[in-house]
PDB file of C-alpha atoms and ligand atoms in Angstrom:
ATOM      1  CA  UNK K 299       0.000   0.000   0.000  1.00  0.00           C
ATOM      2  CA  UNK K 300       1.151   3.538  -0.575  1.00  0.00           C
ATOM      3  CA  UNK K 301       1.331   6.724   1.414  1.00  0.00           C
ATOM      4  CA  UNK K 302      -1.370   9.380   1.735  1.00  0.00           C
ATOM      5  CA  UNK K 303      -0.488  12.990   2.513  1.00  0.00           C
ATOM      6  CA  UNK K 304      -3.273  14.768   4.403  1.00  0.00           C
ATOM      7  CA  UNK K 305      -2.991  18.502   5.034  1.00  0.00           C
ATOM      8  CA  UNK K 306      -4.784  19.979   8.018  1.00  0.00           C
ATOM      9  CA  UNK K 307      -4.746  16.539   9.623  1.00  0.00           C
ATOM     10  CA  UNK K 308      -4.801  17.807  13.201  1.00  0.00           C
ATOM     11  CA  UNK K 309      -8.592  18.262  13.483  1.00  0.00           C
ATOM     12  CA  UNK K 310     -11.986  18.088  11.805  1.00  0.00           C
ATOM     13  CA  UNK K 311     -12.202  16.621   8.317  1.00  0.00           C
ATOM     14  CA  UNK K 312      -8.419  16.157   8.052  1.00  0.00           C
ATOM     15  CA  UNK K 313      -8.272  14.020  11.183  1.00  0.00           C
ATOM     16  CA  UNK K 314     -11.065  11.864   9.748  1.00  0.00           C
ATOM     17  CA  UNK K 315      -9.281  11.534   6.388  1.00  0.00           C
ATOM     18  CA  UNK K 316      -6.163  10.390   8.240  1.00  0.00           C
ATOM     19  CA  UNK K 317      -7.924   7.752  10.313  1.00  0.00           C
ATOM     20  CA  UNK K 318     -10.187   6.445   7.538  1.00  0.00           C
ATOM     21  CA  UNK K 319      -7.329   6.257   4.999  1.00  0.00           C
ATOM     22  CA  UNK K 320      -5.244   4.345   7.567  1.00  0.00           C
ATOM     23  CA  UNK K 321      -8.150   1.924   7.939  1.00  0.00           C
ATOM     24  CA  UNK K 322      -8.111   1.517   4.137  1.00  0.00           C
ATOM     25  CA  UNK K 323      -4.428   0.547   4.378  1.00  0.00           C
ATOM     26  CA  UNK K 324      -2.523   3.768   3.641  1.00  0.00           C
ATOM     27  CA  UNK K 325       0.512   4.965   5.568  1.00  0.00           C
ATOM     28  CA  UNK K 326       0.071   8.627   6.447  1.00  0.00           C
ATOM     29  CA  UNK K 327       1.954  11.899   6.268  1.00  0.00           C
ATOM     30  CA  UNK K 328       0.106  14.281   8.572  1.00  0.00           C
ATOM     31  CA  UNK K 329       0.610  17.983   7.861  1.00  0.00           C
ATOM     32  CA  UNK K 330      -0.350  20.936  10.037  1.00  0.00           C
ATOM     33  CA  UNK K 331       0.992  23.508  12.480  1.00  0.00           C
ATOM     34  CA  UNK K 332       0.033  22.012  15.857  1.00  0.00           C
ATOM     35  CA  UNK K 333       2.517  19.310  16.860  1.00  0.00           C
ATOM     36  CA  UNK K 334       0.593  17.949  19.864  1.00  0.00           C
ATOM     37  CA  UNK K 335      -2.666  17.518  17.913  1.00  0.00           C
ATOM     38  CA  UNK K 336      -0.862  15.911  14.961  1.00  0.00           C
ATOM     39  CA  UNK K 337       0.940  13.508  17.331  1.00  0.00           C
ATOM     40  CA  UNK K 338      -2.331  12.357  18.816  1.00  0.00           C
ATOM     41  CA  UNK K 339      -3.777  11.746  15.331  1.00  0.00           C
ATOM     42  CA  UNK K 340      -0.536   9.881  14.484  1.00  0.00           C
ATOM     43  CA  UNK K 341      -1.177   7.632  17.511  1.00  0.00           C
ATOM     44  CA  UNK K 342      -4.680   6.832  16.208  1.00  0.00           C
ATOM     45  CA  UNK K 343      -3.185   5.983  12.800  1.00  0.00           C
ATOM     46  CA  UNK K 344      -0.525   3.720  14.342  1.00  0.00           C
ATOM     47  CA  UNK K 345      -3.225   1.878  16.317  1.00  0.00           C
ATOM     48  CA  UNK K 346      -4.552   0.662  12.937  1.00  0.00           C
ATOM     49  CA  UNK K 347      -1.117  -0.825  12.165  1.00  0.00           C
ATOM     50  CA  UNK K 348      -0.119   1.813   9.594  1.00  0.00           C
ATOM     51  CA  UNK K 349       2.848   4.227   9.727  1.00  0.00           C
ATOM     52  CA  UNK K 350       2.358   7.901  10.498  1.00  0.00           C
ATOM     53  CA  UNK K 351       4.848  10.657   9.781  1.00  0.00           C
ATOM     54  CA  UNK K 352       4.211  14.113  11.229  1.00  0.00           C
ATOM     55  CA  UNK K 353       5.216  17.215   9.255  1.00  0.00           C
ATOM     56  CA  UNK K 354       4.892  20.465  11.163  1.00  0.00           C
ATOM     57  CA  UNK K 355       4.347  23.066   8.464  1.00  0.00           C
ATOM     58  CA  UNK K 356       2.532  26.337   7.996  1.00  0.00           C
ATOM     59  CA  UNK K 357       1.322  25.925   4.417  1.00  0.00           C
ATOM     60  CA  UNK K 358       0.879  29.686   4.078  1.00  0.00           C
ATOM     61  CA  UNK K 359       4.666  29.997   4.508  1.00  0.00           C
ATOM     62  CA  UNK K 360       6.666  29.561   1.274  1.00  0.00           C
ATOM     63  CA  UNK K 361       9.588  27.618   2.807  1.00  0.00           C
ATOM     64  CA  UNK K 362       7.321  25.257   4.774  1.00  0.00           C
ATOM     65  CA  UNK K 363       5.165  24.706   1.683  1.00  0.00           C
ATOM     66  CA  UNK K 364       8.243  23.816  -0.388  1.00  0.00           C
ATOM     67  CA  UNK K 365       9.228  21.172   2.224  1.00  0.00           C
ATOM     68  CA  UNK K 366       5.812  19.544   1.927  1.00  0.00           C
ATOM     69  CA  UNK K 367       5.982  19.752  -1.894  1.00  0.00           C
ATOM     70  CA  UNK K 368       9.324  17.894  -1.732  1.00  0.00           C
ATOM     71  CA  UNK K 369       7.598  15.164   0.267  1.00  0.00           C
ATOM     72  CA  UNK K 370       4.700  15.063  -2.233  1.00  0.00           C
ATOM     73  CA  UNK K 371       7.177  14.397  -5.098  1.00  0.00           C
ATOM     74  CA  UNK K 372       8.392  11.120  -3.542  1.00  0.00           C
ATOM     75  CA  UNK K 373       7.547   7.798  -5.192  1.00  0.00           C
ATOM     76  CA  UNK K 374       5.590   6.344  -2.296  1.00  0.00           C
ATOM     77  CA  UNK K 375       2.868   9.016  -2.468  1.00  0.00           C
ATOM     78  CA  UNK K 376      -0.316   7.464  -3.820  1.00  0.00           C
ATOM     79  CA  UNK K 377      -2.844   9.914  -2.390  1.00  0.00           C
ATOM     80  CA  UNK K 378      -2.864  13.632  -1.708  1.00  0.00           C
ATOM     81  CA  UNK K 379      -5.681  15.165   0.328  1.00  0.00           C
ATOM     82  CA  UNK K 380      -5.586  18.959   0.169  1.00  0.00           C
ATOM     83  CA  UNK K 381      -7.836  19.539   3.135  1.00  0.00           C
ATOM     84  CA  UNK K 382      -6.260  22.408   5.150  1.00  0.00           C
ATOM     85  CA  UNK K 383      -8.271  25.576   4.701  1.00  0.00           C
ATOM     86  CA  UNK K 384      -9.517  28.578   6.631  1.00  0.00           C
ATOM     87  CA  UNK K 385     -12.054  31.367   6.363  1.00  0.00           C
ATOM     88  CA  UNK K 386     -11.519  34.900   7.571  1.00  0.00           C
ATOM     89  CA  UNK K 387     -13.151  36.450  10.637  1.00  0.00           C
ATOM     90  CA  UNK K 388     -15.807  39.144  10.234  1.00  0.00           C
ATOM     91  CA  UNK K 389     -16.797  41.085   7.162  1.00  0.00           C
ATOM     92  CA  UNK K 390     -14.702  41.312   3.984  1.00  0.00           C
ATOM     93  CA  UNK K 391     -15.216  45.078   3.814  1.00  0.00           C
ATOM     94  CA  UNK K 392     -13.519  45.583   7.192  1.00  0.00           C
ATOM     95  CA  UNK K 393     -11.032  42.697   7.198  1.00  0.00           C
ATOM     96  CA  UNK K 394      -7.252  43.119   7.189  1.00  0.00           C
ATOM     97  CA  UNK K 395      -5.751  42.714   3.682  1.00  0.00           C
ATOM     98  CA  UNK K 396      -3.010  40.487   5.121  1.00  0.00           C
ATOM     99  CA  UNK K 397      -5.627  38.125   6.616  1.00  0.00           C
ATOM    100  CA  UNK K 398      -7.316  37.777   3.228  1.00  0.00           C
ATOM    101  CA  UNK K 399      -3.898  37.224   1.625  1.00  0.00           C
ATOM    102  CA  UNK K 400      -2.933  34.537   4.173  1.00  0.00           C
ATOM    103  CA  UNK K 401      -6.210  32.724   3.463  1.00  0.00           C
ATOM    104  CA  UNK K 402      -5.443  32.709  -0.270  1.00  0.00           C
ATOM    105  CA  UNK K 403      -1.913  31.434   0.421  1.00  0.00           C
ATOM    106  CA  UNK K 404      -3.409  28.404   2.184  1.00  0.00           C
ATOM    107  CA  UNK K 405      -6.697  27.813   0.326  1.00  0.00           C
ATOM    108  CA  UNK K 406      -5.370  28.515  -3.175  1.00  0.00           C
ATOM    109  CA  UNK K 407      -1.567  28.624  -3.508  1.00  0.00           C
ATOM    110  CA  UNK K 408      -0.816  25.627  -1.279  1.00  0.00           C
ATOM    111  CA  UNK K 409      -3.479  23.502  -3.027  1.00  0.00           C
ATOM    112  CA  UNK K 410      -2.127  24.411  -6.465  1.00  0.00           C
ATOM    113  CA  UNK K 411       1.528  23.845  -5.466  1.00  0.00           C
ATOM    114  CA  UNK K 412       0.863  20.471  -3.840  1.00  0.00           C
ATOM    115  CA  UNK K 413      -1.147  19.256  -6.860  1.00  0.00           C
ATOM    116  CA  UNK K 414       1.667  20.508  -9.081  1.00  0.00           C
ATOM    117  CA  UNK K 415       4.219  18.590  -6.986  1.00  0.00           C
ATOM    118  CA  UNK K 416       2.339  15.290  -6.685  1.00  0.00           C
ATOM    119  CA  UNK K 417       0.677  14.951 -10.089  1.00  0.00           C
ATOM    120  CA  UNK K 418       3.671  14.318 -12.426  1.00  0.00           C
ATOM    121  CA  UNK K 419       4.876  11.328 -10.374  1.00  0.00           C
ATOM    122  CA  UNK K 420       1.362   9.915 -10.138  1.00  0.00           C
ATOM    123  CA  UNK K 421       0.955  10.217 -13.924  1.00  0.00           C
ATOM    124  CA  UNK K 422       4.372   8.555 -14.500  1.00  0.00           C
ATOM    125  CA  UNK K 423       3.370   5.673 -12.255  1.00  0.00           C
ATOM    126  CA  UNK K 424      -0.172   5.682 -13.756  1.00  0.00           C
ATOM    127  CA  UNK K 425      -1.530   5.414 -10.213  1.00  0.00           C
ATOM    128  CA  UNK K 426      -2.730   7.778  -7.515  1.00  0.00           C
ATOM    129  CA  UNK K 427      -5.491  10.080  -6.325  1.00  0.00           C
ATOM    130  CA  UNK K 428      -5.867  13.743  -5.499  1.00  0.00           C
ATOM    131  CA  UNK K 429      -8.725  14.847  -3.260  1.00  0.00           C
ATOM    132  CA  UNK K 430      -9.205  18.607  -2.894  1.00  0.00           C
ATOM    133  CA  UNK K 431     -11.618  19.909  -0.271  1.00  0.00           C
ATOM    134  CA  UNK K 432     -13.724  22.730  -1.699  1.00  0.00           C
ATOM    135  CA  UNK K 433     -17.090  23.789  -0.219  1.00  0.00           C
ATOM    136  CA  UNK K 434     -20.706  24.416  -1.205  1.00  0.00           C
ATOM    137  CA  UNK K 435     -19.584  28.053  -0.773  1.00  0.00           C
ATOM    138  CA  UNK K 436     -17.817  27.660  -4.134  1.00  0.00           C
ATOM    139  CA  UNK K 437     -21.247  27.870  -5.790  1.00  0.00           C
ATOM    140  CA  UNK K 438     -22.968  30.387  -3.532  1.00  0.00           C
ATOM    141  CA  UNK K 439     -21.964  34.045  -3.540  1.00  0.00           C
ATOM    142  CA  UNK K 440     -21.311  35.331  -0.020  1.00  0.00           C
ATOM    143  CA  UNK K 441     -21.524  38.897   1.230  1.00  0.00           C
ATOM    144  CA  UNK K 442     -19.488  38.177   4.373  1.00  0.00           C
ATOM    145  CA  UNK K 443     -16.852  35.838   2.957  1.00  0.00           C
ATOM    146  CA  UNK K 444     -16.360  36.581  -0.743  1.00  0.00           C
ATOM    147  CA  UNK K 445     -12.647  35.758  -0.562  1.00  0.00           C
ATOM    148  CA  UNK K 446     -13.410  32.364   0.970  1.00  0.00           C
ATOM    149  CA  UNK K 447     -16.119  31.521  -1.611  1.00  0.00           C
ATOM    150  CA  UNK K 448     -13.795  32.562  -4.428  1.00  0.00           C
ATOM    151  CA  UNK K 449     -10.920  30.488  -3.024  1.00  0.00           C
ATOM    152  CA  UNK K 450     -13.149  27.405  -2.945  1.00  0.00           C
ATOM    153  CA  UNK K 451     -14.349  28.109  -6.513  1.00  0.00           C
ATOM    154  CA  UNK K 452     -10.659  28.054  -7.526  1.00  0.00           C
ATOM    155  CA  UNK K 453     -10.252  24.643  -5.864  1.00  0.00           C
ATOM    156  CA  UNK K 454     -13.304  23.324  -7.743  1.00  0.00           C
ATOM    157  CA  UNK K 455     -12.094  24.639 -11.115  1.00  0.00           C
ATOM    158  CA  UNK K 456      -8.503  23.457 -10.602  1.00  0.00           C
ATOM    159  CA  UNK K 457      -9.660  19.960  -9.668  1.00  0.00           C
ATOM    160  CA  UNK K 458     -12.025  19.632 -12.603  1.00  0.00           C
ATOM    161  CA  UNK K 459      -9.248  20.616 -15.021  1.00  0.00           C
ATOM    162  CA  UNK K 460      -6.854  18.124 -13.394  1.00  0.00           C
ATOM    163  CA  UNK K 461      -9.585  15.490 -13.827  1.00  0.00           C
ATOM    164  CA  UNK K 462      -9.605  16.279 -17.562  1.00  0.00           C
ATOM    165  CA  UNK K 463      -5.833  15.696 -17.648  1.00  0.00           C
ATOM    166  CA  UNK K 464      -6.096  12.406 -15.715  1.00  0.00           C
ATOM    167  CA  UNK K 465      -9.059  11.063 -17.720  1.00  0.00           C
ATOM    168  CA  UNK K 466      -8.283   7.575 -19.009  1.00  0.00           C
ATOM    169  CA  UNK K 467      -5.253   7.170 -16.703  1.00  0.00           C
ATOM    170  CA  UNK K 468      -4.880   5.361 -13.398  1.00  0.00           C
ATOM    171  CA  UNK K 469      -4.915   8.698 -11.552  1.00  0.00           C
ATOM    172  CA  UNK K 470      -8.098  10.105  -9.997  1.00  0.00           C
ATOM    173  CA  UNK K 471      -8.889  13.704  -9.098  1.00  0.00           C
ATOM    174  CA  UNK K 472     -11.933  14.682  -7.072  1.00  0.00           C
ATOM    175  CA  UNK K 473     -13.226  17.838  -5.387  1.00  0.00           C
ATOM    176  CA  UNK K 474     -15.323  17.570  -2.218  1.00  0.00           C
ATOM    177  CA  UNK K 475     -18.119  20.057  -1.503  1.00  0.00           C
ATOM    178  CA  UNK K 476     -19.119  19.890   2.163  1.00  0.00           C
ATOM    179  CA  UNK K 477     -21.942  21.955   3.634  1.00  0.00           C
ATOM    180  CA  UNK K 478     -21.815  22.922   7.323  1.00  0.00           C
ATOM    181  CA  UNK K 479     -19.691  20.376   9.215  1.00  0.00           C
ATOM    182  CA  UNK K 480     -19.155  20.376  12.981  1.00  0.00           C
ATOM    183  CA  UNK K 481     -15.416  21.042  13.251  1.00  0.00           C
ATOM    184  CA  UNK K 482     -13.178  23.797  14.640  1.00  0.00           C
ATOM    185  CA  UNK K 483     -13.609  25.763  11.401  1.00  0.00           C
ATOM    186  CA  UNK K 484     -16.283  28.202  12.638  1.00  0.00           C
ATOM    187  CA  UNK K 485     -14.660  28.829  16.059  1.00  0.00           C
ATOM    188  CA  UNK K 486     -11.377  29.709  14.357  1.00  0.00           C
ATOM    189  CA  UNK K 487     -13.059  32.581  12.498  1.00  0.00           C
ATOM    190  CA  UNK K 488     -15.347  33.468  15.453  1.00  0.00           C
ATOM    191  CA  UNK K 489     -18.389  32.833  13.249  1.00  0.00           C
ATOM    192  CA  UNK K 490     -21.801  32.978  14.879  1.00  0.00           C
ATOM    193  CA  UNK K 491     -23.435  29.613  14.128  1.00  0.00           C
ATOM    194  CA  UNK K 492     -26.574  30.010  16.289  1.00  0.00           C
ATOM    195  CA  UNK K 493     -28.709  30.787  13.230  1.00  0.00           C
ATOM    196  CA  UNK K 494     -27.766  27.514  11.466  1.00  0.00           C
ATOM    197  CA  UNK K 495     -30.555  24.918  11.889  1.00  0.00           C
ATOM    198  CA  UNK K 496     -29.502  21.586  13.358  1.00  0.00           C
ATOM    199  CA  UNK K 497     -30.570  19.673  10.202  1.00  0.00           C
ATOM    200  CA  UNK K 498     -27.964  21.616   8.213  1.00  0.00           C
ATOM    201  CA  UNK K 499     -25.026  20.204  10.179  1.00  0.00           C
ATOM    202  CA  UNK K 500     -23.030  17.203   8.956  1.00  0.00           C
ATOM    203  CA  UNK K 501     -20.608  15.034  10.903  1.00  0.00           C
ATOM    204  CA  UNK K 502     -16.986  15.026   9.776  1.00  0.00           C
ATOM    205  CA  UNK K 503     -16.785  11.224   9.752  1.00  0.00           C
ATOM    206  CA  UNK K 504     -19.865  10.976   7.470  1.00  0.00           C
ATOM    207  CA  UNK K 505     -18.541  13.611   5.042  1.00  0.00           C
ATOM    208  CA  UNK K 506     -15.190  11.849   4.753  1.00  0.00           C
ATOM    209  CA  UNK K 507     -16.703   8.376   4.412  1.00  0.00           C
ATOM    210  CA  UNK K 508     -19.087   9.534   1.659  1.00  0.00           C
ATOM    211  CA  UNK K 509     -16.282  11.310  -0.214  1.00  0.00           C
ATOM    212  CA  UNK K 510     -13.978   8.271  -0.103  1.00  0.00           C
ATOM    213  CA  UNK K 511     -16.827   6.114  -1.413  1.00  0.00           C
ATOM    214  CA  UNK K 512     -17.329   8.614  -4.259  1.00  0.00           C
ATOM    215  CA  UNK K 513     -13.591   8.494  -5.004  1.00  0.00           C
ATOM    216  CA  UNK K 514     -13.671   4.692  -5.112  1.00  0.00           C
ATOM    217  CA  UNK K 515     -16.395   4.721  -7.785  1.00  0.00           C
ATOM    218  CA  UNK K 516     -14.524   7.281  -9.877  1.00  0.00           C
ATOM    219  CA  UNK K 517     -16.514  10.465  -9.220  1.00  0.00           C
ATOM    220  CA  UNK K 518     -14.745  13.785  -9.832  1.00  0.00           C
ATOM    221  CA  UNK K 519     -17.161  15.714  -7.579  1.00  0.00           C
ATOM    222  CA  UNK K 520     -18.408  14.611  -4.197  1.00  0.00           C
ATOM    223  CA  UNK K 521     -21.289  16.376  -2.453  1.00  0.00           C
ATOM    224  CA  UNK K 522     -21.818  14.486   0.808  1.00  0.00           C
ATOM    225  CA  UNK K 523     -25.469  14.138   1.971  1.00  0.00           C
ATOM    226  CA  UNK K 524     -28.720  14.302   0.018  1.00  0.00           C
ATOM    227  CA  UNK K 525     -29.713  17.687   1.477  1.00  0.00           C
ATOM    228  CA  UNK K 526     -26.574  19.366   0.126  1.00  0.00           C
ATOM    229  CA  UNK K 527     -26.845  17.545  -3.225  1.00  0.00           C
ATOM    230  CA  UNK K 528     -30.293  19.134  -3.605  1.00  0.00           C
ATOM    231  CA  UNK K 529     -29.008  22.555  -2.444  1.00  0.00           C
ATOM    232  CA  UNK K 530     -26.012  22.458  -4.806  1.00  0.00           C
ATOM    233  CA  UNK K 531     -28.151  21.437  -7.773  1.00  0.00           C
ATOM    234  CA  UNK K 532     -30.603  24.241  -6.992  1.00  0.00           C
ATOM    235  CA  UNK K 533     -27.758  26.774  -6.672  1.00  0.00           C
ATOM    236  CA  UNK K 534     -26.508  25.720 -10.124  1.00  0.00           C
ATOM    237  CA  UNK K 535     -29.862  26.004 -11.932  1.00  0.00           C
ATOM    238  CA  UNK K 536     -31.429  29.022 -10.193  1.00  0.00           C
ATOM    239  CA  UNK K 537     -30.767  32.197 -12.244  1.00  0.00           C
ATOM    240  CA  UNK K 538     -27.826  34.034 -10.656  1.00  0.00           C
ATOM    241  CA  UNK K 539     -29.693  37.346 -10.163  1.00  0.00           C
ATOM    242  CA  UNK K 540     -32.397  35.482  -8.214  1.00  0.00           C
ATOM    243  CA  UNK K 541     -29.791  33.566  -6.203  1.00  0.00           C
ATOM    244  CA  UNK K 542     -28.053  36.833  -5.274  1.00  0.00           C
ATOM    245  CA  UNK K 543     -31.365  38.415  -4.194  1.00  0.00           C
ATOM    246  CA  UNK K 544     -32.282  35.396  -2.016  1.00  0.00           C
ATOM    247  CA  UNK K 545     -28.821  35.315  -0.397  1.00  0.00           C
ATOM    248  CA  UNK K 546     -28.850  39.077   0.228  1.00  0.00           C
ATOM    249  CA  UNK K 547     -32.303  38.861   1.847  1.00  0.00           C
ATOM    250  CA  UNK K 548     -31.344  35.885   4.029  1.00  0.00           C
ATOM    251  CA  UNK K 549     -28.126  37.589   5.089  1.00  0.00           C
ATOM    252  CA  UNK K 550     -30.147  40.662   6.228  1.00  0.00           C
ATOM    253  CA  UNK K 551     -32.332  38.322   8.304  1.00  0.00           C
ATOM    254  CA  UNK K 552     -29.206  36.761   9.866  1.00  0.00           C
ATOM    255  CA  UNK K 553     -27.754  40.235  10.564  1.00  0.00           C
ATOM    256  CA  UNK K 554     -30.904  41.179  12.480  1.00  0.00           C
ATOM    257  CA  UNK K 555     -31.014  37.846  14.387  1.00  0.00           C
TER     258      UNK K 555
HETATM  259  N1  NAP N  12     -16.447  22.856   8.623  1.00  0.00           N
HETATM  260  C1  NAP N  12     -17.192  23.253   7.609  1.00  0.00           C
HETATM  261  O1  NAP N  12     -18.384  23.623   7.789  1.00  0.00           O
HETATM  262  C2  NAP N  12     -16.625  23.242   6.214  1.00  0.00           C
HETATM  263  C3  NAP N  12     -17.526  23.396   5.143  1.00  0.00           C
HETATM  264  C4  NAP N  12     -17.035  23.383   3.846  1.00  0.00           C
HETATM  265  C5  NAP N  12     -15.686  23.224   3.616  1.00  0.00           C
HETATM  266  N2  NAP N  12     -14.832  23.095   4.679  1.00  0.00           N
HETATM  267  C6  NAP N  12     -13.405  22.938   4.377  1.00  0.00           C
HETATM  268  O2  NAP N  12     -12.944  21.760   4.994  1.00  0.00           O
HETATM  269  C7  NAP N  12     -11.533  21.843   5.191  1.00  0.00           C
HETATM  270  C8  NAP N  12     -11.181  21.345   6.583  1.00  0.00           C
HETATM  271  O3  NAP N  12     -11.735  22.230   7.539  1.00  0.00           O
HETATM  272  P1  NAP N  12     -12.377  21.725   8.897  1.00  0.00           P
HETATM  273  O4  NAP N  12     -13.831  22.033   8.825  1.00  0.00           O
HETATM  274  O5  NAP N  12     -11.953  20.351   9.216  1.00  0.00           O
HETATM  275  O6  NAP N  12     -11.773  22.798   9.898  1.00  0.00           O
HETATM  276  P2  NAP N  12     -10.729  22.686  11.110  1.00  0.00           P
HETATM  277  O7  NAP N  12     -11.195  21.700  12.123  1.00  0.00           O
HETATM  278  O8  NAP N  12     -10.534  24.106  11.528  1.00  0.00           O
HETATM  279  O9  NAP N  12      -9.426  22.120  10.432  1.00  0.00           O
HETATM  280  C9  NAP N  12      -8.562  22.916   9.657  1.00  0.00           C
HETATM  281  C10 NAP N  12      -7.223  22.212   9.546  1.00  0.00           C
HETATM  282  O10 NAP N  12      -6.370  23.017   8.732  1.00  0.00           O
HETATM  283  C11 NAP N  12      -5.122  23.198   9.410  1.00  0.00           C
HETATM  284  N3  NAP N  12      -4.538  24.488   9.073  1.00  0.00           N
HETATM  285  C12 NAP N  12      -5.079  25.718   9.241  1.00  0.00           C
HETATM  286  N4  NAP N  12      -4.232  26.664   8.827  1.00  0.00           N
HETATM  287  C13 NAP N  12      -3.109  26.005   8.382  1.00  0.00           C
HETATM  288  C14 NAP N  12      -1.867  26.425   7.839  1.00  0.00           C
HETATM  289  N5  NAP N  12      -1.594  27.734   7.658  1.00  0.00           N
HETATM  290  N6  NAP N  12      -0.946  25.487   7.496  1.00  0.00           N
HETATM  291  C15 NAP N  12      -1.220  24.171   7.683  1.00  0.00           C
HETATM  292  N7  NAP N  12      -2.382  23.705   8.177  1.00  0.00           N
HETATM  293  C16 NAP N  12      -3.314  24.622   8.536  1.00  0.00           C
HETATM  294  C17 NAP N  12      -5.488  23.113  10.894  1.00  0.00           C
HETATM  295  O11 NAP N  12      -4.401  22.652  11.667  1.00  0.00           O
HETATM  296  P3  NAP N  12      -3.362  23.582  12.471  1.00  0.00           P
HETATM  297  O12 NAP N  12      -4.150  24.675  13.135  1.00  0.00           O
HETATM  298  O13 NAP N  12      -2.708  22.617  13.394  1.00  0.00           O
HETATM  299  O14 NAP N  12      -2.399  24.076  11.446  1.00  0.00           O
HETATM  300  C18 NAP N  12      -6.572  22.027  10.893  1.00  0.00           C
HETATM  301  O15 NAP N  12      -5.973  20.754  10.926  1.00  0.00           O
HETATM  302  C19 NAP N  12     -11.155  23.301   4.902  1.00  0.00           C
HETATM  303  O16 NAP N  12     -10.566  23.399   3.633  1.00  0.00           O
HETATM  304  C20 NAP N  12     -12.501  24.024   4.922  1.00  0.00           C
HETATM  305  O17 NAP N  12     -12.469  25.176   4.105  1.00  0.00           O
HETATM  306  C21 NAP N  12     -15.265  23.087   5.957  1.00  0.00           C
END
């Protein structure tokens, strides 16, 4: 079995990718900034009998990113999960430019660079898989987080184009579009989640399991859960002016809540 690199493996969806890929037989390279959290995920991986290597790296930092790219170029890498990603706190109109820039460095540049590093070797070996975590936000304009939505649209477009390149080869490329998932994501950006109805929340383990099943059957897009499949399909067929009006109205309701 080969090695899977999972970025943002210290919590949430990344931790689940690490554990579930170990259960599928992969050795793991766990990437993130928090050593203690990565070590405890590494322990969970080792309990399954697989190897776990911890790489402490801030993927928004050019030198750290290059180190992880070096690792992604090695022959043993059979799976790359670009999962690490952040939003930005508060409103775009009042956010710090450097915060927006740091988000793009992680959500966009790191994803592109790691795909760029891993893909040639996978194509040479005619074997491998790239899973890039996007979001339903890629298809829904957002007044509070336009930079985040746009970064996830980049991930979706990049992955689809890579899937064109890998068509007919032994390499798979798939983007994942989660809705609201209970992880540390919203706390990190101090997002108020009280207005989100309980039915809208997904569990990280379910999202990851559904996406790995979609990867196994050769899908290039994975939208975990029926409710978000319906929402995504609606967002794609509803005329954009109407979609913008509905989102603007609902965001005013949330502002008043
Ligand atoms: N939760 C949701 O509702 C939701 C919905 C749609 C899409 N997503 C996407 O799902 C992915 C995973 O997020 P999550 O929900 O699991 O959130 P999370 O629990 O906050 O996990 C984020 C992970 O990214 C890592 N990370 C953050 N900044 C990093 C950096 N500069 N360098 C390296 N690693 C970094 C974090 O680890 P360290 O802090 O240790 O570095 C953590 O392991 C993200 O791409 C997110 O955009 C989430």
